[in-house]
Coordinates of C-alpha atoms in Angstrom, one line a residue:
M77 CA 132.3 92.7 141.5
G78 CA 135.4 90.2 142.1
G79 CA 135.3 89.7 139.1
W80 CA 135.3 93.3 137.7
R81 CA 138.1 93.7 140.5
N82 CA 140.3 90.9 138.6
W83 CA 139.6 92.4 135.1
Y84 CA 140.7 95.8 135.9
Q85 CA 143.3 94.1 137.4
E86 CA 145.0 92.5 134.6
L87 CA 144.2 96.1 133.1
V88 CA 146.5 97.5 134.6
N89 CA 149.2 95.4 134.4
S90 CA 149.0 95.1 130.4
K91 CA 151.8 96.2 128.3
P92 CA 151.1 99.4 126.9
L93 CA 149.9 98.3 123.5
F94 CA 147.4 96.0 125.4
L95 CA 146.3 98.8 128.0
T96 CA 145.7 101.5 124.0
I97 CA 143.4 98.5 123.0
Y98 CA 141.4 97.9 126.2
T99 CA 141.0 101.6 126.3
T100 CA 139.7 101.8 122.6
V101 CA 137.5 99.0 122.8
I102 CA 135.5 100.4 126.1
V103 CA 135.2 103.8 124.2
G104 CA 133.5 102.5 121.2
I105 CA 131.0 101.0 123.8
V106 CA 130.5 103.5 125.7
F107 CA 129.6 105.8 122.1
S108 CA 127.7 103.0 120.7
S109 CA 125.2 102.7 124.0
F110 CA 125.1 106.4 123.5
Y111 CA 123.8 106.4 120.0
V112 CA 121.2 103.6 120.5
F113 CA 120.1 105.1 123.0
S114 CA 119.3 108.5 121.1
A115 CA 118.1 106.2 118.5
V116 CA 115.1 104.6 120.5
Y117 CA 114.3 107.5 122.4
S118 CA 114.5 110.3 120.0
P119 CA 110.9 111.6 119.1
S120 CA 109.3 111.5 115.8
S121 CA 107.3 113.6 113.8
A122 CA 103.9 113.4 113.9
S123 CA 101.5 113.6 111.0
A124 CA 98.6 115.8 110.8
N125 CA 96.4 113.3 109.1
W126 CA 94.7 110.3 109.8
F127 CA 97.2 108.1 107.4
S128 CA 99.8 109.1 109.8
S129 CA 99.5 105.5 112.4
P130 CA 96.8 103.3 111.5
P131 CA 96.6 99.7 112.9
S132 CA 99.2 97.2 111.1
I133 CA 96.1 95.5 108.8
S134 CA 96.4 91.9 108.0
H135 CA 95.9 91.3 104.3
S136 CA 93.8 88.0 104.4
P137 CA 90.2 88.2 104.5
V138 CA 88.4 86.6 107.2
A139 CA 88.0 82.6 108.1
A140 CA 85.5 82.6 106.3
S141 CA 87.6 82.5 103.1
S142 CA 89.9 80.3 104.4
Y143 CA 90.8 77.3 102.7
I144 CA 94.6 77.0 103.9
N145 CA 96.3 78.2 106.0
V146 CA 99.3 80.9 104.3
A147 CA 103.3 80.3 104.2
P148 CA 106.0 81.5 103.6
N149 CA 107.0 81.8 99.9
F150 CA 110.0 79.6 99.6
S151 CA 110.6 76.9 96.2
P152 CA 110.9 73.6 97.5
T153 CA 114.2 74.0 95.6
L154 CA 115.1 77.4 96.2
K155 CA 118.3 78.7 99.1
V156 CA 116.9 81.4 100.7
S157 CA 120.5 82.9 100.6
A158 CA 120.3 83.1 96.6
I159 CA 117.6 85.7 97.3
P160 CA 120.0 89.1 96.7
R161 CA 119.1 92.0 99.6
P162 CA 118.9 95.7 98.7
R163 CA 121.6 97.0 100.1
P164 CA 121.3 100.6 102.2
Q165 CA 121.8 103.6 100.6
S166 CA 121.7 106.8 101.9
R167 CA 120.3 109.7 100.4
S168 CA 120.0 113.6 100.9
K169 CA 119.3 114.4 104.8
Q170 CA 117.0 117.5 103.0
V171 CA 114.3 114.7 101.7
K172 CA 111.4 114.7 103.8
P173 CA 109.9 111.8 105.5
I174 CA 107.2 110.4 103.8
W175 CA 104.3 111.5 105.9
E176 CA 105.6 114.4 107.0
V177 CA 103.3 117.5 106.9
P178 CA 105.2 120.2 105.2
Q179 CA 105.5 122.8 107.9
T180 CA 105.7 126.1 105.3
K181 CA 101.7 127.4 104.5
R182 CA 102.7 128.5 101.3
L183 CA 102.4 126.0 98.4
P184 CA 105.9 125.9 95.9
S185 CA 105.8 127.3 92.4
L186 CA 104.3 124.3 90.5
K187 CA 107.6 124.6 88.3
S188 CA 109.4 123.2 91.4
F189 CA 107.0 120.1 91.0
Q190 CA 108.1 119.4 87.3
L191 CA 109.4 115.6 86.8
T192 CA 113.5 115.8 86.3
K193 CA 116.4 113.3 87.4
E194 CA 116.8 115.4 90.1
L195 CA 113.7 114.8 91.3
V196 CA 113.4 111.6 91.2
E197 CA 117.3 111.1 92.5
Q198 CA 115.9 112.1 95.7
R199 CA 113.8 109.3 96.4
V200 CA 115.8 106.6 94.6
Q201 CA 117.4 103.3 96.6
D202 CA 119.1 101.2 95.7
N203 CA 118.2 102.6 92.0
I204 CA 115.0 101.9 92.6
I205 CA 112.1 104.3 92.3
I206 CA 108.4 102.7 92.9
M207 CA 105.4 104.9 90.7
T208 CA 101.9 105.6 90.3
F209 CA 99.9 108.0 89.2
G210 CA 96.4 109.1 88.6
N211 CA 93.9 112.2 89.1
Y212 CA 92.3 113.8 92.0
A213 CA 89.0 111.0 92.0
F214 CA 91.4 108.9 93.0
M215 CA 93.1 110.9 95.8
D216 CA 92.1 107.5 98.6
F217 CA 93.4 105.4 96.4
I218 CA 97.1 106.8 95.9
L219 CA 96.5 107.5 99.7
N220 CA 96.1 104.2 100.3
W221 CA 98.3 103.0 97.7
V222 CA 101.6 104.9 99.2
R223 CA 100.5 103.9 103.1
R224 CA 100.5 100.1 102.0
L225 CA 104.1 100.8 100.5
T226 CA 105.5 102.5 103.8
D227 CA 103.9 99.7 106.0
L228 CA 106.2 97.8 104.7
G229 CA 109.2 100.3 105.5
L230 CA 109.5 101.2 100.9
S231 CA 110.0 105.1 100.8
N232 CA 111.6 105.2 97.5
I233 CA 108.2 106.5 95.9
L234 CA 106.6 109.0 93.9
V235 CA 103.5 110.3 92.9
G236 CA 102.3 111.1 89.3
A237 CA 99.7 113.8 89.4
L238 CA 97.2 114.1 86.0
D239 CA 95.8 117.5 87.8
T240 CA 96.5 120.4 89.7
K241 CA 94.4 119.5 92.2
L242 CA 95.9 116.0 93.2
V243 CA 98.8 117.4 93.5
K244 CA 98.6 120.3 96.0
A245 CA 97.1 117.6 98.0
L246 CA 99.5 115.1 97.6
Y247 CA 102.3 117.7 98.8
W248 CA 100.0 118.7 101.6
K249 CA 99.9 115.2 103.0
G250 CA 103.7 114.8 103.1
V251 CA 103.4 112.4 99.3
P252 CA 106.2 112.7 97.3
V253 CA 104.4 114.2 94.3
F254 CA 105.1 115.5 90.4
D255 CA 102.9 117.4 88.3
M256 CA 102.9 115.2 84.7
G257 CA 101.3 119.0 83.0
S258 CA 98.4 116.6 81.5
H259 CA 95.9 118.8 83.0
M260 CA 93.5 115.9 83.3
S261 CA 90.0 116.6 84.1
T262 CA 89.6 115.4 88.6
M263 CA 86.4 113.4 88.0
D264 CA 86.7 110.4 87.9
V265 CA 86.9 107.9 84.2
G266 CA 85.2 105.1 83.5
W267 CA 87.0 102.2 82.0
G268 CA 87.2 102.0 78.2
S269 CA 86.6 105.5 77.8
P270 CA 88.0 108.2 76.1
T271 CA 89.8 109.5 79.1
F272 CA 90.6 106.0 80.4
H273 CA 92.9 105.3 77.4
K274 CA 94.3 108.9 77.3
M275 CA 95.4 107.5 81.1
G276 CA 96.8 105.1 79.3
R277 CA 98.8 106.8 76.8
E278 CA 100.3 109.1 80.1
K279 CA 102.2 105.6 81.3
A280 CA 103.6 105.1 78.4
I281 CA 104.6 108.5 78.2
L282 CA 106.2 108.6 81.5
I283 CA 107.8 105.5 81.3
D284 CA 109.9 106.5 78.7
S285 CA 110.4 109.6 80.3
V286 CA 112.5 107.5 83.4
L287 CA 113.7 105.2 82.0
P288 CA 116.7 107.6 80.2
F289 CA 117.0 108.6 84.0
G290 CA 119.4 104.9 84.7
F291 CA 117.2 104.5 87.8
E292 CA 115.0 100.7 87.8
L293 CA 111.2 101.6 87.1
L294 CA 108.3 99.7 89.5
M295 CA 105.4 100.9 87.9
C296 CA 101.7 100.4 89.4
D297 CA 98.3 101.3 88.7
T298 CA 96.5 103.0 91.9
D299 CA 93.9 100.2 91.9
M300 CA 96.3 97.5 93.3
V301 CA 98.0 97.2 96.8
W302 CA 101.3 96.0 98.4
L303 CA 101.0 92.9 100.4
K304 CA 104.3 92.0 100.8
N305 CA 108.1 94.0 99.5
P306 CA 108.6 92.9 96.5
L307 CA 112.3 94.1 95.6
P308 CA 113.9 91.1 96.7
Y309 CA 112.1 89.0 94.1
F310 CA 113.4 91.5 91.7
A311 CA 116.4 91.4 92.0
R312 CA 116.6 87.2 91.8
Y313 CA 115.9 88.5 88.1
P314 CA 118.9 90.4 87.5
D315 CA 118.9 89.7 84.1
A316 CA 114.9 90.6 83.1
D317 CA 114.2 94.1 81.4
I318 CA 110.9 93.8 81.7
L319 CA 109.1 91.6 84.3
T320 CA 105.0 92.2 84.2
S321 CA 102.0 91.0 85.7
S322 CA 99.3 89.3 83.3
D323 CA 95.5 88.4 83.3
Q324 CA 96.7 83.8 83.8
V325 CA 94.0 82.6 85.6
V326 CA 95.1 79.3 85.2
P327 CA 98.4 78.1 87.6
T328 CA 101.3 77.1 85.5
V329 CA 103.7 77.0 88.6
V330 CA 103.0 75.8 92.3
D331 CA 105.5 77.7 94.0
D332 CA 106.7 81.2 94.0
R333 CA 109.1 80.8 90.8
L334 CA 107.5 83.2 87.4
D335 CA 105.4 81.8 85.3
I336 CA 105.9 79.5 82.7
W337 CA 106.5 81.8 79.4
Q338 CA 104.7 79.1 77.2
Q339 CA 101.9 78.7 79.4
V340 CA 100.9 81.9 80.2
G341 CA 97.9 82.6 76.9
A342 CA 96.0 85.5 78.8
A343 CA 97.3 89.0 77.6
Y344 CA 100.2 90.4 79.9
N345 CA 98.8 93.0 82.7
V346 CA 100.4 96.9 82.5
G347 CA 98.9 97.6 85.9
I348 CA 102.3 96.0 87.6
F349 CA 105.6 95.7 85.8
H350 CA 109.3 96.2 86.8
W351 CA 111.7 97.6 84.5
R352 CA 115.2 98.1 83.9
P353 CA 116.8 100.9 82.5
T354 CA 118.5 98.5 79.3
E355 CA 118.8 99.9 75.8
S356 CA 116.3 97.1 75.0
A357 CA 113.7 98.2 77.4
K358 CA 114.2 102.0 76.3
K359 CA 113.9 100.8 72.8
F360 CA 110.9 99.1 73.3
A361 CA 109.1 102.1 75.6
K362 CA 110.2 104.4 73.0
E363 CA 108.5 102.7 70.1
W364 CA 105.2 101.6 72.3
K365 CA 104.8 105.4 73.3
E366 CA 104.9 106.1 69.7
M367 CA 102.7 103.3 68.9
I368 CA 99.3 104.6 71.1
L369 CA 100.2 108.5 70.7
A370 CA 99.9 107.6 67.0
D371 CA 96.6 106.2 67.0
D372 CA 94.5 107.3 70.0
K373 CA 91.6 104.1 69.5
I374 CA 94.9 102.1 70.6
W375 CA 94.5 100.8 74.0
D376 CA 97.8 100.8 75.8
Q377 CA 97.5 96.9 77.3
N378 CA 96.6 95.5 73.8
G379 CA 99.7 97.6 72.2
F380 CA 102.2 96.1 74.6
N381 CA 101.4 93.3 74.2
D382 CA 100.9 93.0 70.4
L383 CA 104.6 95.0 70.5
I384 CA 106.2 92.8 72.9
R385 CA 104.8 89.5 71.9
R386 CA 106.2 90.6 68.2
Q387 CA 108.6 87.7 68.7
L388 CA 108.3 85.7 71.8
G389 CA 110.8 83.4 72.3
P390 CA 113.3 80.9 72.6
S391 CA 113.7 81.0 76.7
V392 CA 117.2 82.8 77.3
S393 CA 119.1 79.8 77.8
E394 CA 117.8 76.3 79.1
D395 CA 116.8 77.1 83.0
S396 CA 116.0 80.1 82.7
E397 CA 112.7 81.6 83.6
L398 CA 113.3 84.4 81.6
V399 CA 112.4 84.4 77.4
Y400 CA 113.5 86.5 74.2
A401 CA 111.1 88.8 73.5
Y402 CA 110.0 92.2 71.5
D403 CA 113.1 92.6 68.9
G404 CA 114.9 88.9 70.4
N405 CA 116.9 90.8 72.9
L406 CA 114.9 92.0 75.2
K407 CA 114.7 89.6 78.3
L408 CA 110.6 89.1 79.7
G409 CA 109.6 87.5 82.7
V410 CA 105.9 86.8 83.5
L411 CA 105.5 87.1 87.4
P412 CA 103.5 84.4 89.4
A413 CA 99.4 85.2 89.1
S414 CA 99.0 82.9 92.3
I415 CA 101.2 86.0 94.4
F416 CA 101.1 88.7 91.9
C417 CA 97.1 88.9 92.1
S418 CA 94.5 89.8 90.1
G419 CA 91.0 90.2 91.5
H420 CA 90.2 86.7 90.3
T421 CA 93.1 84.6 91.4
Y422 CA 92.6 86.7 95.3
F423 CA 89.3 87.0 95.5
V424 CA 87.5 84.5 93.7
Q425 CA 90.2 81.5 93.5
A426 CA 92.1 82.4 96.7
M427 CA 94.9 80.6 94.8
Y428 CA 97.6 81.8 96.7
K429 CA 95.9 80.1 99.5
Q430 CA 95.3 76.9 98.6
L431 CA 98.9 77.1 97.1
R432 CA 99.9 77.7 100.9
L433 CA 102.0 81.0 99.3
E434 CA 102.3 84.6 100.6
P435 CA 101.0 86.7 98.2
Y436 CA 103.3 90.1 97.1
A437 CA 100.3 92.3 95.6
V438 CA 96.6 92.3 94.4
H439 CA 95.6 94.2 91.4
T440 CA 91.1 94.9 91.4
T441 CA 90.6 93.3 88.0
F442 CA 88.2 91.3 87.1
Q443 CA 85.6 93.2 88.8
Y444 CA 82.4 95.0 88.2
A445 CA 80.4 98.6 89.7
G446 CA 83.2 100.3 89.1
T447 CA 85.5 101.9 90.8
E448 CA 82.8 101.9 93.7
G449 CA 83.2 97.6 93.2
K450 CA 87.4 97.8 93.7
R451 CA 87.2 100.1 96.6
H452 CA 85.0 98.2 97.9
R453 CA 86.8 94.2 96.8
L454 CA 89.8 95.7 99.5
R455 CA 87.7 97.1 102.1
E456 CA 86.6 93.1 101.8
A457 CA 90.4 91.8 101.7
M458 CA 90.8 94.5 104.9
V459 CA 93.5 96.1 103.0
F460 CA 91.6 99.2 102.5
Y461 CA 92.8 102.6 104.9
D462 CA 89.7 104.7 105.5
P463 CA 89.2 107.2 107.5
P464 CA 87.9 106.7 111.7
E465 CA 84.5 108.2 111.1
Y466 CA 84.6 105.4 108.8
Y467 CA 84.3 102.9 110.9
D468 CA 82.4 104.3 114.0
T469 CA 79.4 106.3 112.2
P470 CA 76.6 108.1 113.8
G471 CA 73.2 105.9 114.8
G472 CA 76.0 102.6 114.5
F473 CA 75.5 99.3 112.7
L474 CA 73.5 96.9 112.3
S475 CA 74.8 93.0 111.7
F476 CA 73.2 89.5 111.7
K477 CA 74.3 85.7 111.4
P478 CA 72.9 84.4 108.0
F479 CA 71.9 81.3 108.0
I480 CA 72.3 78.9 104.8
P481 CA 71.0 75.2 104.4
K482 CA 73.6 72.7 103.5
S483 CA 71.7 71.0 101.2
L484 CA 72.1 74.5 99.5
L485 CA 75.4 75.4 99.9
L486 CA 76.5 71.4 98.9
D487 CA 73.6 69.4 97.1
G488 CA 73.3 68.5 93.6
K489 CA 75.4 69.9 90.8
H490 CA 76.9 73.6 90.2
D491 CA 74.4 74.7 87.9
L492 CA 71.9 77.6 87.1
E493 CA 69.4 76.3 89.5
S494 CA 71.5 75.6 92.1
H495 CA 73.3 78.7 92.1
F496 CA 70.4 81.0 91.9
A497 CA 68.8 79.1 94.4
L498 CA 72.0 79.5 97.1
V499 CA 72.1 83.4 96.2
N500 CA 68.1 84.3 96.4
Y501 CA 67.7 82.2 99.8
Q502 CA 70.6 84.8 101.1
M503 CA 69.4 88.1 99.6
K504 CA 65.9 87.7 100.7
Q505 CA 68.2 87.6 104.6
I506 CA 69.7 90.4 103.1
R507 CA 66.5 92.3 101.9
T508 CA 65.0 91.8 105.2
A509 CA 68.4 93.8 106.9
L510 CA 68.4 96.3 104.6
A511 CA 64.4 97.1 105.6
I512 CA 65.2 97.2 109.1
A513 CA 68.7 99.0 108.6
S514 CA 66.2 101.7 106.9
V515 CA 63.8 101.7 109.9
L516 CA 66.7 102.3 112.7
N517 CA 68.8 104.1 110.6
R518 CA 71.6 101.9 110.9
T519 CA 74.6 101.0 108.6
L520 CA 74.7 96.9 107.5
V521 CA 77.4 94.9 107.3
M522 CA 76.7 93.0 105.0
P523 CA 77.0 89.0 105.6
P524 CA 79.3 87.1 103.8
L525 CA 78.2 85.6 100.7
W526 CA 78.4 82.4 98.8
C527 CA 78.2 81.2 95.1
R528 CA 77.9 78.0 93.1
L529 CA 79.3 79.6 89.3
D530 CA 81.9 82.8 88.9
R531 CA 81.0 85.3 87.1
L532 CA 83.0 86.6 84.1
W533 CA 81.7 89.0 80.9
F534 CA 81.4 85.7 78.3
P535 CA 79.7 82.2 78.1
H536 CA 81.3 79.7 80.5
P537 CA 80.5 76.3 82.1
G538 CA 80.9 77.9 85.8
V539 CA 83.7 78.2 86.2
L540 CA 86.7 78.2 84.2
E541 CA 88.6 75.2 83.5
G542 CA 92.1 74.6 85.0
T543 CA 90.9 77.2 87.4
M544 CA 91.2 76.3 91.9
T545 CA 87.9 78.1 91.9
R546 CA 85.9 76.0 94.4
Q547 CA 82.7 75.3 94.5
P548 CA 80.9 76.5 96.6
F549 CA 83.3 79.7 96.9
L550 CA 82.9 83.1 99.4
C551 CA 82.1 86.0 96.0
P552 CA 83.0 89.7 95.9
L553 CA 79.5 91.7 97.3
D554 CA 80.0 92.9 93.0
H555 CA 79.4 89.4 91.5
V556 CA 75.4 89.7 92.9
F557 CA 75.0 93.1 94.2
E558 CA 75.7 96.4 92.1
V559 CA 77.9 98.4 94.6
N560 CA 78.2 101.7 92.7
V561 CA 74.1 102.0 93.2
M562 CA 73.9 101.3 95.9
L563 CA 76.5 103.9 96.8
Q564 CA 74.7 106.8 94.7
Q565 CA 72.5 109.8 96.3
L566 CA 69.5 108.2 95.0
P567 CA 66.3 111.2 95.5
E568 CA 65.1 110.5 98.5
D569 CA 61.2 111.0 97.4
E570 CA 61.8 108.6 95.1
Y571 CA 63.7 106.0 96.5
G572 CA 63.5 106.9 100.1
P573 CA 66.6 107.2 102.5
G574 CA 69.7 106.2 102.0
I575 CA 70.9 102.7 103.7
G576 CA 74.4 102.7 104.3
F577 CA 76.2 99.7 104.4
R578 CA 79.9 97.6 105.0
E579 CA 81.6 94.8 104.0
Y580 CA 81.4 91.3 105.4
S581 CA 84.7 91.7 106.9
F582 CA 84.2 94.8 108.9
M583 CA 83.7 94.0 112.1
D584 CA 87.6 91.7 112.0
N585 CA 88.9 94.6 110.8
P586 CA 91.9 95.9 113.9
S587 CA 90.8 99.7 112.7
V588 CA 86.7 99.2 113.9
P589 CA 87.6 100.8 117.5
K590 CA 87.2 98.9 120.6
Q591 CA 84.5 101.3 122.4
V592 CA 82.5 99.8 118.9
K593 CA 83.1 96.1 118.8
E594 CA 82.0 96.7 122.5
S595 CA 79.0 97.9 122.5
R596 CA 76.8 95.4 121.5
L597 CA 72.9 94.1 121.5
E598 CA 72.6 90.7 120.5
V599 CA 69.1 90.0 119.1
Q600 CA 67.1 86.4 119.4
L601 CA 64.1 86.4 117.7
C602 CA 61.8 84.1 119.1
D603 CA 57.6 83.1 118.7
D604 CA 55.7 85.6 119.7
T605 CA 53.4 82.7 121.6
L606 CA 56.3 82.0 124.1
I607 CA 55.2 83.9 127.4
D608 CA 59.2 84.9 127.6
C609 CA 59.5 86.4 123.9
Q610 CA 57.3 90.1 123.9
A611 CA 57.9 93.5 122.1
S612 CA 59.6 95.4 125.1
S613 CA 63.3 96.9 125.5
N614 CA 63.4 94.4 128.7
T615 CA 67.0 92.2 128.3
S616 CA 66.6 88.7 129.7
S617 CA 70.3 89.5 130.4
P618 CA 73.0 92.4 130.0
G619 CA 73.6 92.6 126.2
I620 CA 70.5 89.7 124.9
L621 CA 67.3 90.7 124.0
R622 CA 64.5 88.4 122.9
F623 CA 62.4 90.3 120.5
P624 CA 59.2 88.3 118.1
R625 CA 59.6 87.6 115.0
H626 CA 57.5 89.5 111.8
S627 CA 57.7 92.2 114.2
S628 CA 56.3 95.8 112.3
E629 CA 57.9 99.0 111.5
E630 CA 56.2 100.8 114.9
T631 CA 57.4 97.4 116.8
F632 CA 61.1 97.6 115.7
K633 CA 61.2 101.7 116.4
T634 CA 59.7 101.4 120.1
V635 CA 61.3 98.5 121.5
F636 CA 65.2 99.8 119.9
S637 CA 64.7 103.9 120.6
S638 CA 65.9 102.7 123.9
F639 CA 69.4 101.3 122.4
K640 CA 70.3 104.0 120.5
D641 CA 73.4 104.4 122.1
V642 CA 74.2 100.8 121.5
K643 CA 76.9 100.6 118.8
V644 CA 76.2 97.1 117.2
I645 CA 73.2 95.6 117.4
N646 CA 73.2 92.1 116.1
F647 CA 70.1 89.5 115.4
S648 CA 70.7 86.2 115.7
S649 CA 68.7 85.4 112.4
M650 CA 66.9 87.3 109.3
K651 CA 64.1 84.8 109.0
N652 CA 60.5 86.8 109.2
A653 CA 62.2 89.2 111.5
F654 CA 60.7 92.2 109.5
L655 CA 57.0 92.2 108.6
N656 CA 55.9 95.2 106.9
F657 CA 56.4 99.0 106.8
T658 CA 54.2 100.8 108.8
D659 CA 53.8 103.8 105.9
K660 CA 52.5 101.9 102.5
T661 CA 54.4 105.2 100.6
R662 CA 57.4 104.3 102.7
E663 CA 57.5 100.7 101.7
E664 CA 56.7 101.3 97.3
R665 CA 60.2 103.8 98.2
F666 CA 62.1 101.1 100.0
R667 CA 60.7 98.5 97.2
R668 CA 61.5 101.0 94.2
R669 CA 65.7 100.8 96.2
V670 CA 66.4 97.8 96.6
K671 CA 65.5 96.3 93.3
R672 CA 68.5 98.1 91.7
Y673 CA 70.6 97.1 94.2
V674 CA 71.1 94.0 92.5
G675 CA 72.6 93.1 88.8
I676 CA 73.1 90.3 86.3
W677 CA 75.0 86.6 86.4
C678 CA 77.1 85.8 82.8
C679 CA 76.7 84.2 80.8
V680 CA 74.5 80.7 79.2
D681 CA 76.1 79.7 76.1
S682 CA 74.6 79.6 73.0
H683 CA 72.0 82.4 73.8
T684 CA 72.0 86.0 73.3
P685 CA 71.7 88.0 75.4
G686 CA 73.6 85.3 77.8
H687 CA 72.9 87.2 81.5
I688 CA 70.3 86.4 83.8
Y689 CA 69.4 89.3 85.9
Y690 CA 69.2 89.0 89.9
D691 CA 65.8 89.9 90.7
M692 CA 65.7 91.0 94.4
Y693 CA 61.7 90.1 94.9
W694 CA 61.8 87.1 93.5
D695 CA 60.0 85.1 96.0
E696 CA 56.6 87.0 94.9
K697 CA 56.8 85.5 91.6
P698 CA 55.7 81.5 91.4
D699 CA 56.9 81.4 88.2
W700 CA 60.3 82.8 88.6
K701 CA 63.2 80.6 87.3
P702 CA 67.0 81.7 86.4
I703 CA 66.6 82.2 82.1
P704 CA 68.1 84.9 80.5
P705 CA 66.0 87.3 78.9
Q706 CA 63.8 85.9 75.7
T707 CA 63.3 88.2 73.6
P708 CA 65.0 92.0 72.7
G709 CA 62.4 93.6 74.6
D710 CA 63.0 91.0 77.7
D711 CA 66.3 91.6 78.3
H712 CA 65.5 94.9 81.1
P713 CA 66.2 94.8 85.0
P714 CA 62.8 93.8 87.0
W715 CA 62.0 96.8 87.5

């Protein structure tokens, strides 16, 4: 109190000018305190859907795939102060926050969803708009794409809808949407189909329409996710007309600089690219659009590459990472494949980890099993938001601790024989786990899957030369299993009951509720000749059950019927855990189902066809060897 009295006495004795200054300071402090207090404690509007407030999700796969710890993205020679920071930009108070559900019960006229400069301007920040587009079949991908951006604090987002069903669905979710007027099918479109190519043309039309508005455009496919705010990175290259991602799988730089354009031999990928509204970019977009509209056989990405490479070089300047392209005036930069990741550099090579970089994005290219395979890969990386019921399914979950001998992982050469020996060993354990999951009506949490050889569409020596692929590596499930087939609704009278499954990282996902993780039974397999190894529901200690190997379907049902309320049953092993199905008809149906769960490895050189079929029941064929079909008549799955 003495300090305050001295300060007050000094104030009283001060001259009028200083008295005025002190008074102004005090009023300012009081006003600022009131403002901060109001901002902190003001209630925010809550969204009515499950995308409104999910837990924060790490973008890194679980430790099983971690080679090197992630470090911040700084070039050794780059000063942090050199990175431009986007400046705050005011926005109309009438623009609703993303995820704020409309209060009205009536959908506005579809005319109000047309793309206009005014509509884009409402969402623009720092003169940048971030866009994607799709049809209703990709609703969950689009919601995931938007959610990842809003979690990064970005709201300058607009989604183009190829069908009116998606317009309505996104509007009621509180997602900024516009109608592209395409009236496209709401069904999934397969890669390379006529509808797929039509979507590519829509992309070029959209870019050509938006650039004249005068805004920078970050255009993305819906099958990618943002892991880090990319706008400061793009701001480092203010002279670039276009910054594009690529399918490059061999690193050209080991830091976060743009890829060295002279060393990028792969195609530029139009799934992620940033455009500035320069005359060169607008001229290019117009010609690209006209090219692919004139010939529906031209894939939009091929057309982009043909045009942009019409002239490539020289570098913009001696120390520039940009290159003159297209007409000799357009300035192009190639985003580094290590941090603007493809499905190969992220999921197979884990390039960003090995280079100690932090990735900005991952695009689900270089993958198999269609849309279902893309979704599963994002789930494996824990960057896909699912509704709560996905993480707490009726019937509960089944998991197990896989065992792989060191010799299968590391000994000998990395060749076809060692690769298939490793995969087959794991496949047999998964087959057993699928049978037990089917009997107990539980959802199987898949184990991590290890491979020695990469899978591609063309002959290769096991891993691509120059890549950072390690051997062995944690491979995506779609490298071996047909994820799309596993999710199909196969007729039960022919294939038995469906078997739910989850990604290997499932139990590490923060979205799994605490009550699921804590409701757990550990099953320790034992030899039934031992006194304390009996087929009983009596636990040896709380949460631990000793259970005989070679148990039948009936034994499983009898013992585990007492644990129906347990959320997770985890087996210490799957080796010899299951003997057989009691009902032979059911066993035949199960076998018919799981035989279709595995796909192919591709491809050997100097042989046509070069692919080799995986066989779920390889161990029942003493002469089984990993060889491609020897004749066209042999070229069929092993069922």
